[in-house]
Tab-separated table of C-alpha atoms in Angstrom:
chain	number	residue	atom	x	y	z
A	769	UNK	CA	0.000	0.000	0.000
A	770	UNK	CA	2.540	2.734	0.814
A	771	UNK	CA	4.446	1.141	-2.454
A	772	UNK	CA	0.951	2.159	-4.545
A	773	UNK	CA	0.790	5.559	-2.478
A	774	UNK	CA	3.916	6.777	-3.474
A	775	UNK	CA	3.260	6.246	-6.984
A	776	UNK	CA	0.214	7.856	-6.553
A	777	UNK	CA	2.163	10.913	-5.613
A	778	UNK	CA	5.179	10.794	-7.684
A	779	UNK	CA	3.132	10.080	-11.004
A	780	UNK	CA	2.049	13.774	-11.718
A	781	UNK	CA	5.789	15.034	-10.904
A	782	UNK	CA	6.518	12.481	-13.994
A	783	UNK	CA	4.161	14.252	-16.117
A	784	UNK	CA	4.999	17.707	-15.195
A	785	UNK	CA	8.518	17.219	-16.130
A	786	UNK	CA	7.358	15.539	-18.891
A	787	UNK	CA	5.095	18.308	-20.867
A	788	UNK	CA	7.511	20.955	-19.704
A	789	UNK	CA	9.796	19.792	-22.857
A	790	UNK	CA	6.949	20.968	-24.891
A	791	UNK	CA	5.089	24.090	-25.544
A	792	UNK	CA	2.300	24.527	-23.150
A	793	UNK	CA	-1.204	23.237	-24.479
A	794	UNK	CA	-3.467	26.518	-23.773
A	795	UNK	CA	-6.601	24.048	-23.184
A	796	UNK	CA	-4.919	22.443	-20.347
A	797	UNK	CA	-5.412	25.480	-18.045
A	798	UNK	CA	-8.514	26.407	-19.877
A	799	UNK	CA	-9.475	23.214	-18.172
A	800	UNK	CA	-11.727	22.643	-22.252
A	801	UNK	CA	-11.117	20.568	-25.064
A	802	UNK	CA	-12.189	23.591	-27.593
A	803	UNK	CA	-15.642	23.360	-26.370
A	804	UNK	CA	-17.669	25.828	-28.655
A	805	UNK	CA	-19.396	27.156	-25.925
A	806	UNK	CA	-16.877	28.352	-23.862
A	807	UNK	CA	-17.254	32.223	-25.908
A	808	UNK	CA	-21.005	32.368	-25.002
A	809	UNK	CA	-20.230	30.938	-21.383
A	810	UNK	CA	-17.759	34.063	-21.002
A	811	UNK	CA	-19.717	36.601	-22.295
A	812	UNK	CA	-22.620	35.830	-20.172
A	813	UNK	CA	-20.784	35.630	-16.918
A	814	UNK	CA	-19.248	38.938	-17.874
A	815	UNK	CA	-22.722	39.906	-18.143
A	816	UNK	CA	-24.096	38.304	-14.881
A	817	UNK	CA	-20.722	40.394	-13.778
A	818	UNK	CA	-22.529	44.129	-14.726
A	819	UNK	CA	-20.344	44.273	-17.819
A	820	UNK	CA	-21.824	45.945	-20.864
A	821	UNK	CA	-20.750	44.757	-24.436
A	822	UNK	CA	-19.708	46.832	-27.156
A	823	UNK	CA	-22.868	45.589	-28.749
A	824	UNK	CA	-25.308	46.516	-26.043
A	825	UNK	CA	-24.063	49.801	-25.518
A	826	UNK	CA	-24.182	50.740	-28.865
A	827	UNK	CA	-27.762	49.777	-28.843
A	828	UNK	CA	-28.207	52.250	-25.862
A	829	UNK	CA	-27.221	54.768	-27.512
A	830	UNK	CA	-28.937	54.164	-30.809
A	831	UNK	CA	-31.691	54.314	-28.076
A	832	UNK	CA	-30.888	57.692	-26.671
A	833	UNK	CA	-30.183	59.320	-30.081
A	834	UNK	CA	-34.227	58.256	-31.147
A	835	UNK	CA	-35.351	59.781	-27.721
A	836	UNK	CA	-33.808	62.571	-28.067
A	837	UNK	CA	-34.949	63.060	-31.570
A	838	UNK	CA	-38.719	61.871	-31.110
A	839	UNK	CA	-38.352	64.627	-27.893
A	840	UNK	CA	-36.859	67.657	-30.099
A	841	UNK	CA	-39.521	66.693	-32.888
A	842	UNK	CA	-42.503	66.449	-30.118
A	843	UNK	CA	-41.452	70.081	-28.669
A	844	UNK	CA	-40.987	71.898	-31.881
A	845	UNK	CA	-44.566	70.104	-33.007
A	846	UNK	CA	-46.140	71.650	-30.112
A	847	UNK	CA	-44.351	75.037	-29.846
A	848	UNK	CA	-44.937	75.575	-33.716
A	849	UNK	CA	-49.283	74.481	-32.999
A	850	UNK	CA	-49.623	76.947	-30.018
A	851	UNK	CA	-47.535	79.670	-31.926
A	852	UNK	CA	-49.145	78.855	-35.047
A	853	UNK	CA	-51.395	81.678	-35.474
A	854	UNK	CA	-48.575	84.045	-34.744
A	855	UNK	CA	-46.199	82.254	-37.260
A	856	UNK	CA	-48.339	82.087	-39.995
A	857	UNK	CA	-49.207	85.484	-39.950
A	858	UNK	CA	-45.338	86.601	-39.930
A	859	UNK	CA	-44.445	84.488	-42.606
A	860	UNK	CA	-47.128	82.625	-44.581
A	861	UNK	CA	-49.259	85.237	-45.848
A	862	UNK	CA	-50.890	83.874	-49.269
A	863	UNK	CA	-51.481	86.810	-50.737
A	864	UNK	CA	-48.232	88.582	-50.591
A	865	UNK	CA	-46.425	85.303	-52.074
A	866	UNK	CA	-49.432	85.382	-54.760
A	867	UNK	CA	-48.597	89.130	-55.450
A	868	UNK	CA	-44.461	88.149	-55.963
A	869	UNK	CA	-45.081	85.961	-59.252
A	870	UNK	CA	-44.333	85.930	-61.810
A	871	UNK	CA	-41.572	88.727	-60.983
A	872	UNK	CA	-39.799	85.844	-58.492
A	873	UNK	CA	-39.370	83.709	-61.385
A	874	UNK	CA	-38.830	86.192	-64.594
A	875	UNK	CA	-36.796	88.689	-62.742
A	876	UNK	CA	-35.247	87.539	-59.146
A	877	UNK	CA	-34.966	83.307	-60.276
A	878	UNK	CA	-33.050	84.449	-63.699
A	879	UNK	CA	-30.967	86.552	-62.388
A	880	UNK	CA	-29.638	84.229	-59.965
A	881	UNK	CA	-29.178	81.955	-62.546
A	882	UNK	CA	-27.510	84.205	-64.897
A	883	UNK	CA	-25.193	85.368	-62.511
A	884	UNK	CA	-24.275	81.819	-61.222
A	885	UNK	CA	-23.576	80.802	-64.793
A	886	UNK	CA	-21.564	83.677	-65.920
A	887	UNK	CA	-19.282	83.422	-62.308
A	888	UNK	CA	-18.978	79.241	-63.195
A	889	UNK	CA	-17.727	79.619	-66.220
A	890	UNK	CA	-15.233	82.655	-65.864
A	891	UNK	CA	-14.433	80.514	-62.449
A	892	UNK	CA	-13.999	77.317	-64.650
A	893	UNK	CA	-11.689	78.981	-67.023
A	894	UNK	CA	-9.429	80.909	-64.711
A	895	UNK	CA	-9.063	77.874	-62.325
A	896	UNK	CA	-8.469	75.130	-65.033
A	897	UNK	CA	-5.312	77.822	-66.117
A	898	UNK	CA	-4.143	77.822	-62.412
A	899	UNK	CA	-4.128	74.703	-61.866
A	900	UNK	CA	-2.334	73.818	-64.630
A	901	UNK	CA	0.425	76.688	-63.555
A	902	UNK	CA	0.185	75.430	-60.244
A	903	UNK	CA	1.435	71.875	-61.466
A	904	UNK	CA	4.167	73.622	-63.853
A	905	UNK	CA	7.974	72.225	-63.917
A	906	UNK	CA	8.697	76.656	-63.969
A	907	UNK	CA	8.855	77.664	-60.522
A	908	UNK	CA	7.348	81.232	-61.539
A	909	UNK	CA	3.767	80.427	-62.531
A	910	UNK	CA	3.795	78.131	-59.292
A	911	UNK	CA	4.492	80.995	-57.305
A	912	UNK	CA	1.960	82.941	-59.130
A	913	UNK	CA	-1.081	80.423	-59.208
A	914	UNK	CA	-0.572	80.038	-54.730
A	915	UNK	CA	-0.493	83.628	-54.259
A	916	UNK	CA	-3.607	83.738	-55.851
A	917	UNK	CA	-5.029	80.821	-54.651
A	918	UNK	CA	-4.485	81.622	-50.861
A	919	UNK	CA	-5.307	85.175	-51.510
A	920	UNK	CA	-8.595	84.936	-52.696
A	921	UNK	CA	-9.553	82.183	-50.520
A	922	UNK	CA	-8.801	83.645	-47.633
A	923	UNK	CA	-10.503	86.791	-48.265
A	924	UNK	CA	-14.313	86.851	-47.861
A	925	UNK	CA	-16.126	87.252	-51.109
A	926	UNK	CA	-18.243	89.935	-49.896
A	927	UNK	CA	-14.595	92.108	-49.617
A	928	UNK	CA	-13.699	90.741	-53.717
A	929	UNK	CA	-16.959	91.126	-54.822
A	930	UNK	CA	-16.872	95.249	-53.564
A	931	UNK	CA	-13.146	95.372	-54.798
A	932	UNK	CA	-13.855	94.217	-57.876
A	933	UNK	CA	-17.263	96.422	-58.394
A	934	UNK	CA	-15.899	99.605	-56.688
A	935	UNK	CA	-12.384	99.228	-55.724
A	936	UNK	CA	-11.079	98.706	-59.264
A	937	UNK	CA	-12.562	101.483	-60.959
A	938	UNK	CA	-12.190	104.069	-58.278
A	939	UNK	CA	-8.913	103.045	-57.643
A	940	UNK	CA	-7.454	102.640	-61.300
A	941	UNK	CA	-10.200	103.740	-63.299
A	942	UNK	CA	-10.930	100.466	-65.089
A	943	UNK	CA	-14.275	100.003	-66.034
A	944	UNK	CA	-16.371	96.373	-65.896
A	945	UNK	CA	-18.100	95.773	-68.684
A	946	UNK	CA	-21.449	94.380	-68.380
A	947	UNK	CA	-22.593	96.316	-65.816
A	948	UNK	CA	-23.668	94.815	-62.662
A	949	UNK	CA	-24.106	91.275	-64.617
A	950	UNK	CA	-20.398	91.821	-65.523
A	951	UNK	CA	-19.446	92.922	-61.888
A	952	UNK	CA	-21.239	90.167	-60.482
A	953	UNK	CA	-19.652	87.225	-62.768
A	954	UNK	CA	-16.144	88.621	-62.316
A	955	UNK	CA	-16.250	89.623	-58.720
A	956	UNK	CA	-18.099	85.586	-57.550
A	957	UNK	CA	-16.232	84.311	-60.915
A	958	UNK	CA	-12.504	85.194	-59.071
A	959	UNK	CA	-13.527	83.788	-55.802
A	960	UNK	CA	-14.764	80.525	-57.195
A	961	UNK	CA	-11.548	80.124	-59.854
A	962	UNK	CA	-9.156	79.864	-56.487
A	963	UNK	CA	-11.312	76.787	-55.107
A	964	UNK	CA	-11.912	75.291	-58.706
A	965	UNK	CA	-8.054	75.509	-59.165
A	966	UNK	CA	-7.995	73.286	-56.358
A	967	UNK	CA	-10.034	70.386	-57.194
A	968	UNK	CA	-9.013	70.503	-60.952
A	969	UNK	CA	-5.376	70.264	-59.336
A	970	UNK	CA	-6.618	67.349	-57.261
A	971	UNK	CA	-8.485	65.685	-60.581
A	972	UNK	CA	-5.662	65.712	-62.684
A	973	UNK	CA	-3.155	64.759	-60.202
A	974	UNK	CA	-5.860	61.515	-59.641
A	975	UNK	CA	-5.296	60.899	-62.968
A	976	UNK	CA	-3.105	57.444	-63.357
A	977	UNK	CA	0.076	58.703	-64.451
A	978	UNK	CA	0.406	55.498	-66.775
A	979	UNK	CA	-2.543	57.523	-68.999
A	980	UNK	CA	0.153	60.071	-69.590
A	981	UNK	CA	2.852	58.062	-70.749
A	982	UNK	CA	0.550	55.481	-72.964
A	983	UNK	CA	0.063	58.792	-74.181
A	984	UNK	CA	3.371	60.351	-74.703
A	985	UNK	CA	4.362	56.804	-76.158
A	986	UNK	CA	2.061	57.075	-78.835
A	987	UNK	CA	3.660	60.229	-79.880
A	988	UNK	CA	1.337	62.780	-78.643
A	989	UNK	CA	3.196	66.399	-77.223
A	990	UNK	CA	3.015	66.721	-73.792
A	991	UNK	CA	0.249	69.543	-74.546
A	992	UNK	CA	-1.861	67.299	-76.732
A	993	UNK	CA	-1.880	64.386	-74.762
A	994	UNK	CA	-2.771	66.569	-71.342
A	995	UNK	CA	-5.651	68.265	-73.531
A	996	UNK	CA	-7.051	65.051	-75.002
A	997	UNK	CA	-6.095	62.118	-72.399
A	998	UNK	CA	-5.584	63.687	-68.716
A	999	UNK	CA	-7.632	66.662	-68.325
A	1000	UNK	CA	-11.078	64.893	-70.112
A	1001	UNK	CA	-10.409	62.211	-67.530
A	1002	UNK	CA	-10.244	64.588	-64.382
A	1003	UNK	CA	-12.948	66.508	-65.287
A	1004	UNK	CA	-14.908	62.822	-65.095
A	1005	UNK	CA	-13.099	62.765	-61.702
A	1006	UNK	CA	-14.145	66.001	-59.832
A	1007	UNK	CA	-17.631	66.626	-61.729
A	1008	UNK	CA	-19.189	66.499	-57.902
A	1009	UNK	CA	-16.707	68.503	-56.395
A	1010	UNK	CA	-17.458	70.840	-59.127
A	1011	UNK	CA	-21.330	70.436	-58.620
A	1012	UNK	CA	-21.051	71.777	-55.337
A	1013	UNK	CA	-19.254	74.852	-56.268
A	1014	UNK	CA	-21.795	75.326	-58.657
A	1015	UNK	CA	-24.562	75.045	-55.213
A	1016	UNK	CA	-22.326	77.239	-53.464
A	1017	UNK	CA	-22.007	80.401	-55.929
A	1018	UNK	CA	-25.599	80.061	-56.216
A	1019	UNK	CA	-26.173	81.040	-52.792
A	1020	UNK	CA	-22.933	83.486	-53.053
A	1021	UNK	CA	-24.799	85.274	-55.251
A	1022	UNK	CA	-27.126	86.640	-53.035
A	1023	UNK	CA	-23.627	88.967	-52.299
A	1024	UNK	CA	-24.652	90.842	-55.261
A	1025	UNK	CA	-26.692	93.271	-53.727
A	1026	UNK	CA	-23.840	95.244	-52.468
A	1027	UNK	CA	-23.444	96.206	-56.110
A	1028	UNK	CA	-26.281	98.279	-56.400
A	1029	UNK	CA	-28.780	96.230	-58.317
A	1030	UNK	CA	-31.632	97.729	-60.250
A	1031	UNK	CA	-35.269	96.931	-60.710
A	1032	UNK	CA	-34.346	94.530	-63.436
A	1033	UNK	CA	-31.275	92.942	-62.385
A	1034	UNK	CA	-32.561	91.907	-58.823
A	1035	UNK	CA	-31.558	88.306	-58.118
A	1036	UNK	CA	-33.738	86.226	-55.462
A	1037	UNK	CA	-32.469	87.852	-51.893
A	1038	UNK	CA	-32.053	91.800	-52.895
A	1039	UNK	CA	-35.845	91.026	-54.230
A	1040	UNK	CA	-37.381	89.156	-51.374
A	1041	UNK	CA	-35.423	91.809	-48.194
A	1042	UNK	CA	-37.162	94.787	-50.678
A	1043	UNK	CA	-40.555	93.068	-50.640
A	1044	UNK	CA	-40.149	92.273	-46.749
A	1045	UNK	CA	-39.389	95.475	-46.142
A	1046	UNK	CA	-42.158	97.212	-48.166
A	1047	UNK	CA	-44.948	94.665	-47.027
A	1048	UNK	CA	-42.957	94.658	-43.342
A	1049	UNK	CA	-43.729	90.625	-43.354
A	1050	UNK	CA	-41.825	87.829	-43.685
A	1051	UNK	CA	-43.154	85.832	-46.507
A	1052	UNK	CA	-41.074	86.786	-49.124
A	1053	UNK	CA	-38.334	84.996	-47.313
A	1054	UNK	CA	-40.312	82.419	-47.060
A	1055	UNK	CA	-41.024	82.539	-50.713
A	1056	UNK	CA	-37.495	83.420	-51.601
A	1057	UNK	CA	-36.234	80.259	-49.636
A	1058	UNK	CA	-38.211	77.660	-51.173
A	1059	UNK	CA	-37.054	79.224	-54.884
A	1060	UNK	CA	-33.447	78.808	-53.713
A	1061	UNK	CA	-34.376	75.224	-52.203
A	1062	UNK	CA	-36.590	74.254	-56.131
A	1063	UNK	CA	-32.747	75.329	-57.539
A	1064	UNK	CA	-30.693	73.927	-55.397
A	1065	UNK	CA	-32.189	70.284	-54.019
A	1066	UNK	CA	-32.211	69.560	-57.919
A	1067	UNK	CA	-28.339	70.114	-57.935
A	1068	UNK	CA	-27.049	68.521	-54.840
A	1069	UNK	CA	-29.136	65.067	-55.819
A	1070	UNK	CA	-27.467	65.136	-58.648
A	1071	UNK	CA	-24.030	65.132	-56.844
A	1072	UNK	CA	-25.377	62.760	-54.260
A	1073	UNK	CA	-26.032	60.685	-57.294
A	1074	UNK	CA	-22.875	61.245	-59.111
A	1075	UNK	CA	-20.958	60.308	-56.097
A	1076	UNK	CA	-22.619	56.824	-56.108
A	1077	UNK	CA	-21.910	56.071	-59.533
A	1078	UNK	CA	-18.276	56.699	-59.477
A	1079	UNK	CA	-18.637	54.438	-55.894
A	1080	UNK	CA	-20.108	51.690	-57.611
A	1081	UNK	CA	-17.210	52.019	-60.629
A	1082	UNK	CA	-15.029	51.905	-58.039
């Protein structure tokens, strides 16, 4: 019996020297044999513990976020149906939107647009030439295309737009041709060249520089094969970039009152503050919002749809 006792004893000494010749088996001091539910078993004591999972609180605060939406939503429900009375009389008045058209669309609505055109295209133009200066092998138009680039976005276009209407022709006598149309194109036309320069800088750089040298192989100038290879692809690359510009001097151009606008070349806020402040009511803002909103909602789906297109190409 003591013979059978001490082996008892002295067997797991055997065993311990033996496995410590070979890497340590994990499941040993797991006390498993890979049993599938050993995950689930340590999650839920960690839950019987007070522990949250990454899971749970995310759900909590998925639950918070719809709270404190469905709360915002309830009070501005009820604030707007006691005030209502009040609010519709300040600024839903049907007969002073009824007496704005169709002046809102022929006069304030084209105007806008006209402006907005004229400033994209002189904006397209002058950045397209900056950005190709700004990606120049001569250091001079580099230095050149940044200074205006950071000059002109860092200065507000309210300030460009008045120093190109009044600053340039008191200061050096030139005259704008066009009038305030003129004015108006150059002054939001110089603000929006410095971004475009930007993202046509970024759209051709995008470009795979392999298109350039298929190109150049082929025997094309460096000229020709930027013209007919690189830039058409860029332009593919940054059409919602340059959508959104488009959005944006839309609503710049309600800077273009500062000019002095006439009867006739009223765009859609110089019209709607005059009517406000001749009917003293706020539904021409009303009325002049949802024109800018039927102008630009159009616009920005077609980014938003743009933007999935090129996703799905990817």
């Amino acid at each position: 019996m003591a013979r059978s006792r001490q082996c008892r004893t002295t067997a797991p000494t055997t065993r311990s020297s033996t496995s410590g010749s070979r890497p340590p088996d994990p499941r040993e001091h797991r006390g498993d044999e890979g049993d599938p539910t050993r995950v689930p078993l340590v999650a839920s004591r960690r839950i019987e513990e007070g522990d949250v999972t990454p899971r749970q609180r995310a759900q909590l605060i998925r639950i918070v976020f719809y709270v404190v939406l469905i709360a915002g939503t309830a009070a501005v429900v009820f604030l707007g149906w006691r005030n209502w009375a009040t609010i519709q009389r300040g600024f839903f008045q049907p007969d002073i939107a009824r007496a704005m058209f169709p002046e809102v669309i022929t006069i304030a609505a084209k105007n806008t647009i006209i402006y907005t055109a004229l400033a994209f295209s002189f904006g397209l133009v002058v950045g397209l030439v900056l950005a190709l200066m700004k990606l120049s092998t001569i250091a001079p138009y580099r230095w050149i295309a940044n200074v205006y680039i950071e000059l002109f976005r860092g200065l507000p276009a309210l300030v460009t737009i008045i120093l190109v209407g009044f600053g340039l022709p008191i200061a050096l006598g030139i005259r704008i041709p066009g009038g305030v149309p003129g004015k108006a194109s150059i002054g939001l036309g110089v603000v929006a060249a410095a971004y475009m320069a930007e993202t046509i800088r970024a759209g051709i750089q995008a470009v795979p520089r392999g298109q350039m040298e298929a190109a150049r192989s082929l025997g094309m100038s460096y000229g020709r094969a930027m013209v007919s290879i690189v830039i058409p692809q860029a332009f593919r690359i940054i059409i919602p970039p340059l959508t959104n510009e488009l959005v944006l001097l839309i609503k710049d151009s309600s800077l273009v009152f500062v000019l002095g606008t006439t009867p006739v070349t009223k765009e859609l806020t110089k019209f709607g503050r005059d009517l406000m402040s001749q009917h003293f009511n706020g539904t021409p803002l009303t009325v002049i919002a949802l024109a800018y909103l039927a102008i630009t909602v159009p616009l920005t789906q077609i980014v938003a749809g743009l933007e999935r297109r090129q996703a799905r190409a990817r």
